XYZ file of C-alpha atoms in Angstrom:
462
model
C 130.761 86.320 81.004
C 127.654 87.398 79.151
C 127.281 90.975 77.929
C 123.823 92.293 78.699
C 123.052 95.837 77.527
C 126.809 96.549 77.249
C 127.445 95.407 80.837
C 129.294 92.177 81.628
C 127.685 89.679 84.011
C 129.533 86.507 85.142
C 127.990 83.170 84.158
C 127.869 81.918 87.794
C 125.734 84.946 88.730
C 123.350 84.267 85.836
C 123.102 80.587 86.761
C 122.614 81.278 90.477
C 119.991 83.921 89.710
C 117.926 81.554 87.545
C 118.057 78.799 90.172
C 117.101 81.287 92.891
C 114.113 82.492 90.887
C 112.813 78.927 90.474
C 113.363 78.206 94.176
C 111.509 81.368 95.194
C 108.493 80.352 93.141
C 108.673 76.920 94.796
C 108.907 78.543 98.230
C 105.796 80.607 97.532
C 103.885 77.565 96.298
C 104.901 75.360 99.252
C 103.828 78.149 101.615
C 100.467 78.509 99.844
C 99.776 74.759 99.896
C 100.772 74.480 103.567
C 98.497 77.332 104.572
C 95.631 75.981 102.441
C 95.858 72.599 104.170
C 95.862 74.275 107.590
C 92.534 75.996 106.892
C 91.073 72.971 105.021
C 91.025 74.843 101.720
C 91.113 72.959 98.422
C 94.453 73.184 96.611
C 93.622 74.109 93.034
C 95.779 74.417 89.909
C 99.000 76.415 90.412
C 98.234 78.488 87.328
C 95.427 80.222 89.234
C 97.973 81.887 91.532
C 100.970 82.173 89.223
C 100.941 86.001 89.300
C 101.306 86.256 93.114
C 104.038 83.605 93.012
C 105.982 85.421 90.298
C 105.599 88.780 92.038
C 106.909 87.260 95.263
C 109.902 85.713 93.478
C 110.721 88.887 91.541
C 110.382 91.077 94.653
C 112.867 88.993 96.618
C 115.165 88.709 93.587
C 115.284 92.490 93.151
C 115.955 92.882 96.874
C 118.770 90.328 96.532
C 120.376 92.412 93.799
C 120.034 95.490 95.998
C 121.715 93.941 99.041
C 124.659 92.269 97.316
C 123.453 88.679 97.482
C 125.002 88.042 94.046
C 128.279 89.838 94.700
C 131.563 87.947 94.408
C 131.928 88.098 98.196
C 128.560 86.366 98.619
C 129.592 83.620 96.202
C 132.751 83.015 98.240
C 131.425 83.285 101.816
C 128.359 81.370 103.004
C 128.131 83.468 106.181
C 128.160 86.681 104.164
C 125.572 85.332 101.731
C 123.187 84.114 104.466
C 123.336 87.472 106.269
C 122.515 89.334 103.052
C 119.761 86.827 102.234
C 117.982 87.544 105.503
C 117.931 91.258 104.739
C 116.925 90.691 101.097
C 113.976 88.442 101.968
C 112.795 90.905 104.605
C 112.935 93.794 102.130
C 111.178 91.659 99.517
C 108.314 90.887 101.895
C 108.009 94.570 102.835
C 107.768 95.393 99.143
C 105.073 92.724 98.824
C 103.090 94.460 101.545
C 103.269 97.712 99.591
C 102.102 95.915 96.448
C 99.208 94.363 98.383
C 98.070 97.852 99.303
C 98.490 99.252 95.789
C 97.274 96.191 93.862
C 94.856 94.199 96.044
C 94.669 90.522 95.143
C 97.966 90.476 93.233
C 100.116 89.145 96.073
C 100.180 86.189 98.447
C 98.127 86.446 101.651
C 99.876 87.796 104.721
C 99.896 84.340 106.316
C 101.336 82.920 103.079
C 104.082 85.546 103.104
C 105.206 84.544 106.585
C 105.612 80.918 105.506
C 107.067 81.913 102.125
C 109.669 84.024 103.880
C 110.855 81.042 105.927
C 110.887 78.611 103.018
C 112.666 81.151 100.804
C 115.430 81.519 103.372
C 115.803 77.743 103.694
C 115.761 77.072 99.936
C 118.147 79.884 98.997
C 120.550 79.051 101.831
C 120.570 75.421 100.747
C 121.223 76.535 97.181
C 124.346 78.370 98.312
C 125.539 75.416 100.358
C 125.082 73.029 97.417
C 126.119 75.266 94.519
C 128.379 77.739 96.320
C 131.551 75.668 96.006
C 130.667 74.670 92.452
C 130.533 78.332 91.408
C 134.281 78.581 91.851
C 135.018 75.319 90.036
C 137.049 75.334 86.840
C 134.012 74.312 84.827
C 132.623 77.831 85.261
C 135.904 79.537 84.418
C 137.267 80.504 81.027
C 140.702 79.215 79.980
C 143.042 81.908 78.726
C 146.337 81.941 76.879
C 148.361 85.107 77.468
C 150.667 86.432 74.748
C 153.281 88.284 76.765
C 155.481 87.689 79.791
C 156.197 91.168 81.127
C 154.530 93.446 83.652
C 151.246 93.458 81.729
C 151.064 89.668 81.817
C 151.926 89.813 85.518
C 148.834 91.956 86.112
C 146.653 89.199 84.662
C 148.428 86.650 86.857
C 147.674 88.740 89.953
C 144.038 89.177 88.897
C 143.697 85.404 88.427
C 144.897 84.821 92.006
C 142.184 87.022 93.512
C 139.131 85.288 95.070
C 136.187 85.192 92.693
C 138.283 85.291 89.524
C 136.242 84.093 86.550
C 139.149 82.676 84.555
C 142.235 80.491 84.725
C 145.394 81.017 82.707
C 146.370 77.915 80.722
C 149.752 79.384 79.829
C 151.908 82.389 79.011
C 153.865 82.855 75.787
C 156.908 85.154 75.751
C 156.685 86.865 72.363
C 160.045 88.684 72.490
C 163.500 88.571 74.001
C 162.602 91.228 76.570
C 162.697 90.768 80.343
C 160.319 88.032 81.560
C 158.337 89.011 84.646
C 156.372 85.737 84.438
C 159.081 83.037 84.738
C 156.871 80.128 83.627
C 156.194 81.704 80.224
C 157.088 79.584 77.188
C 159.222 81.163 74.499
C 157.434 81.767 71.191
C 160.377 80.170 69.391
C 159.663 76.905 71.199
C 156.180 76.710 69.651
C 156.051 75.659 66.001
C 152.390 76.522 65.336
C 150.817 78.952 67.796
C 147.227 78.410 66.636
C 147.587 74.630 67.116
C 149.101 75.279 70.538
C 146.086 77.392 71.525
C 143.725 74.576 70.504
C 145.781 71.946 72.383
C 145.707 74.093 75.519
C 141.873 74.191 75.223
C 141.971 77.979 75.529
C 138.724 79.813 74.774
C 140.373 83.235 74.681
C 143.762 84.735 73.887
C 144.765 88.002 75.566
C 147.407 90.215 74.000
C 149.586 91.586 76.816
C 152.676 92.806 74.989
C 154.850 95.457 76.597
C 155.468 97.195 73.280
C 152.895 96.847 70.507
C 154.469 99.194 67.964
C 155.779 97.058 65.057
C 155.518 94.021 67.370
C 151.997 92.716 66.783
C 152.122 89.049 65.685
C 149.466 89.611 63.019
C 149.912 86.261 61.293
C 149.596 84.360 64.579
C 146.592 86.404 65.685
C 144.802 85.917 62.355
C 145.254 82.145 62.486
C 144.096 82.019 66.119
C 141.030 84.083 65.277
C 140.058 81.795 62.395
C 140.101 78.770 64.719
C 137.155 80.333 66.586
C 139.139 81.449 69.635
C 138.343 84.961 70.867
C 141.254 87.425 70.789
C 141.304 90.408 73.156
C 143.673 93.230 73.997
C 144.631 93.853 77.613
C 142.576 97.044 78.083
C 139.339 95.418 76.899
C 140.039 92.325 78.978
C 140.629 94.332 82.171
C 137.538 96.439 81.525
C 135.407 93.322 81.338
C 136.939 91.584 84.360
C 137.151 94.553 86.739
C 134.213 96.750 85.689
C 136.422 99.781 85.179
C 138.632 101.383 82.528
C 142.231 100.647 83.483
C 144.217 103.892 83.176
C 147.582 102.120 83.194
C 146.869 100.204 79.993
C 144.549 102.396 77.912
C 145.654 104.872 75.273
C 143.722 107.501 73.315
C 143.276 105.242 70.265
C 141.618 102.548 72.408
C 139.184 105.070 73.846
C 138.420 106.398 70.365
C 137.950 103.126 68.504
C 136.542 100.824 71.202
C 132.820 100.264 71.551
C 131.068 102.718 73.848
C 130.531 106.357 74.789
C 127.007 106.426 73.382
C 125.382 108.158 76.366
C 124.346 110.987 74.079
C 121.887 108.831 72.165
C 118.546 110.585 72.065
C 116.383 107.688 73.251
C 118.632 106.855 76.236
C 118.942 110.527 77.202
C 115.201 111.036 76.913
C 114.435 107.999 79.105
C 117.020 109.144 81.656
C 115.592 112.669 81.822
C 111.983 111.513 82.157
C 112.998 109.190 84.994
C 114.925 111.992 86.721
C 111.945 114.361 86.594
C 109.385 111.831 87.832
C 111.634 110.296 90.502
C 112.846 113.678 91.809
C 109.300 114.980 92.149
C 108.259 111.866 94.078
C 111.381 111.843 96.258
C 111.175 115.554 97.048
C 107.545 115.154 98.092
C 108.188 112.104 100.276
C 111.453 113.338 101.814
C 110.386 116.940 102.535
C 109.375 116.177 106.183
C 112.659 114.321 106.738
C 114.706 117.192 105.284
C 112.860 119.704 107.475
C 113.318 117.643 110.658
C 117.054 117.161 110.164
C 117.431 120.756 109.035
C 116.079 121.816 112.434
C 118.391 119.353 114.224
C 121.401 120.691 112.337
C 120.482 124.252 113.363
C 120.020 123.240 117.001
C 123.335 121.409 117.206
C 125.674 124.036 115.763
C 125.722 127.629 114.631
C 125.145 128.374 110.976
C 122.555 127.619 108.287
C 120.884 124.221 108.004
C 121.714 124.063 104.297
C 124.776 125.120 102.389
C 125.528 125.771 98.752
C 128.738 124.703 97.138
C 130.057 125.129 93.590
C 130.581 121.915 91.648
C 131.659 121.065 88.093
C 128.963 119.452 85.986
C 128.275 118.493 82.381
C 130.857 119.799 79.876
C 132.782 121.470 82.701
C 130.001 123.913 83.555
C 129.826 125.136 87.152
C 126.635 124.887 89.223
C 125.659 125.025 92.903
C 124.518 121.984 94.832
C 122.422 122.178 98.005
C 123.082 119.805 100.906
C 122.209 119.566 104.562
C 125.179 120.928 106.481
C 127.125 118.125 108.157
C 130.228 120.079 109.237
C 130.883 123.020 111.470
C 130.351 126.398 109.856
C 134.106 127.138 110.129
C 135.061 123.815 108.521
C 137.196 125.493 105.865
C 139.424 128.334 106.993
C 139.282 131.294 104.628
C 137.226 129.221 102.216
C 140.152 126.989 101.232
C 139.010 123.585 99.930
C 140.136 120.690 102.144
C 139.735 116.960 101.480
C 137.547 115.132 103.982
C 139.410 112.601 106.115
C 138.535 109.530 108.126
C 136.930 110.495 111.456
C 137.053 114.119 110.311
C 136.750 116.299 113.464
C 134.896 118.973 111.479
C 131.838 116.712 111.136
C 129.130 117.267 113.748
C 127.286 114.476 115.559
C 124.109 114.965 113.515
C 126.296 115.439 110.452
C 127.922 112.043 110.913
C 124.514 110.370 111.046
C 123.100 112.129 107.974
C 126.290 111.349 106.040
C 126.134 107.690 107.005
C 122.465 107.412 105.984
C 122.906 109.720 102.945
C 120.150 112.026 104.245
C 122.438 115.007 103.620
C 122.245 114.215 99.881
C 118.444 114.502 99.656
C 118.321 118.264 98.883
C 120.406 117.565 95.772
C 117.231 116.133 94.274
C 116.366 119.757 93.492
C 119.428 119.919 91.219
C 118.197 116.740 89.521
C 114.789 118.286 88.910
C 116.422 121.387 87.401
C 118.506 119.221 85.052
C 121.908 120.166 86.479
C 122.371 116.638 87.819
C 120.967 113.161 87.315
C 120.235 110.467 89.870
C 123.027 108.357 88.372
C 126.359 109.660 87.138
C 129.863 110.589 88.311
C 129.829 112.579 91.550
C 130.354 116.297 90.818
C 133.629 117.598 92.223
C 134.618 121.037 93.480
C 136.322 123.377 90.973
C 139.406 123.669 93.199
C 139.902 119.913 93.185
C 139.044 119.513 89.486
C 141.847 121.872 88.429
C 144.357 119.868 90.455
C 143.044 116.466 89.349
C 143.033 117.357 85.642
C 146.716 118.242 85.911
C 147.694 115.034 87.704
C 145.349 112.401 86.227
C 145.025 111.800 82.508
C 141.532 111.573 81.025
C 140.045 113.181 84.143
C 138.234 115.800 82.058
C 136.411 113.014 80.156
C 134.222 112.295 83.184
C 132.499 115.623 82.563
C 131.127 114.377 79.248
C 128.174 112.854 81.145
C 125.848 114.559 83.592
C 126.940 114.219 87.246
C 124.791 112.208 89.636
C 123.832 111.669 93.267
C 124.999 108.069 93.047
C 127.202 106.362 90.505
C 129.177 103.312 89.427
C 132.187 104.486 91.440
C 130.064 105.023 94.557
C 128.701 101.451 94.578
C 132.086 99.860 93.791
C 134.637 101.968 95.655
C 134.590 103.321 99.227
C 134.592 107.031 99.902
C 137.859 108.542 98.710
C 139.470 111.874 99.504
C 142.880 111.847 97.841
C 144.521 111.985 94.426
C 144.901 108.188 94.352
C 141.268 107.652 95.388
C 140.140 110.055 92.652
C 142.174 108.096 90.125
C 140.557 104.830 91.198
C 137.083 106.351 91.050
C 137.826 107.852 87.625
C 138.337 104.337 86.247
C 134.792 103.453 87.339
C 133.407 106.762 86.066
C 134.956 106.165 82.629
C 133.449 102.674 82.555
C 130.031 104.204 83.268
C 130.442 106.896 80.614
C 131.652 104.324 78.091
C 129.017 101.660 78.749
C 126.020 103.719 79.809
C 122.547 102.267 79.239
C 119.315 102.621 81.240
C 119.992 99.046 82.393
C 123.272 100.111 84.022
C 121.472 103.036 85.685
C 118.905 100.612 87.127
C 121.657 98.308 88.368
C 123.424 101.213 90.093
C 120.210 102.430 91.728
C 119.533 98.935 93.080
C 123.057 98.565 94.441
C 122.848 101.986 96.071
C 120.488 100.346 98.580
C 123.394 98.146 99.665
C 125.634 101.204 100.105
C 122.986 102.878 102.286
C 122.399 99.755 104.409
C 126.112 99.012 104.812
C 127.804 102.440 104.603
C 131.430 101.336 104.359
C 134.006 104.080 104.102
C 131.632 107.000 104.775
C 133.376 110.253 105.736
């Protein structure tokens, strides 16, 4: 993996993205040449139209990121990838039409776009047929040596077996006489020189997965391995990189304190984030006002009660604030005001409410909270005070999610389906901690792009 702005991106995704970008430029050029020949127009130097070609390629590439074309599922399933490609190319062409209106002369002609759309689909589909299987080949995977043979090592073994895994385990080394959960592990006593063994196994990384690290760290072995040029990682850092979340089962306070991250309070990043929130919320409120009004009327017509409702939520540093949403449940959804988790096919949700939840229209009024500075567009979802009190008692580190401003969308929302239980909250907390730890404007942009996928394919909405 490559770390870009503190966020890990798999090498196959980088490679596929570069190839796609080149193919999209080719698709635009082939379309332009074909159309020029049809109207008997002279085909001049490609440099004279390089800007429209690049804008076309970038537009479709951004749409591909938004629709999950580069997700692990797309790399594993050709059918899934082709379906997402069709949507991505369509969105890219729509975006091109908007650019043509805003910046006349900067895009391909409309007739070019029609041809470019077809060639782009053919080229990118062919790319996945040719390179798709190669993406999962061992040549793209890192070779690991695991120091440990207990339950922690077993977790790595299970992660390796999952589709889309970016690594293979060359071997396990049992570092103590404790119980071996991984039966194929080699005893440390059977290896004369561990650093030589690592080199012979062609491992590019060693992961420390000991059950008990206190007075058990093989410092001499680790130092010699490190000096051979092989990267050494602890289990928590390894799982964070591979899963995109902070694993609560393996982390401890010292790891959270001394590991790289939690720099969201940097002035420049915070300033950029706030400026974006103000500008984007003003634009979105202006554009969505008619939509909010229309569905507000529909909500009123369908069931008794106000079109909007206020609800207390916990925000930055544990401060309470009120959010405003379009009402999607019956007015008597909570008896005597007692907080109740939403459930699948919740009978309290109205017909209009189910639609606005699925399309996220009910979230639009929250843009007002963003404009006021109580929320951001990107951040952990703010939870109700009643639930926060319970979750802080049952889940360690839960209070740490309040060290960043809550958001309308977030890393947990684009990676985990809607959850309404203690276990779901724990899973989402792992993603929220990853966001708080590795926040950059780049990660915000990535989340905003992937939110399009969540809106288009609303899995797990309740």
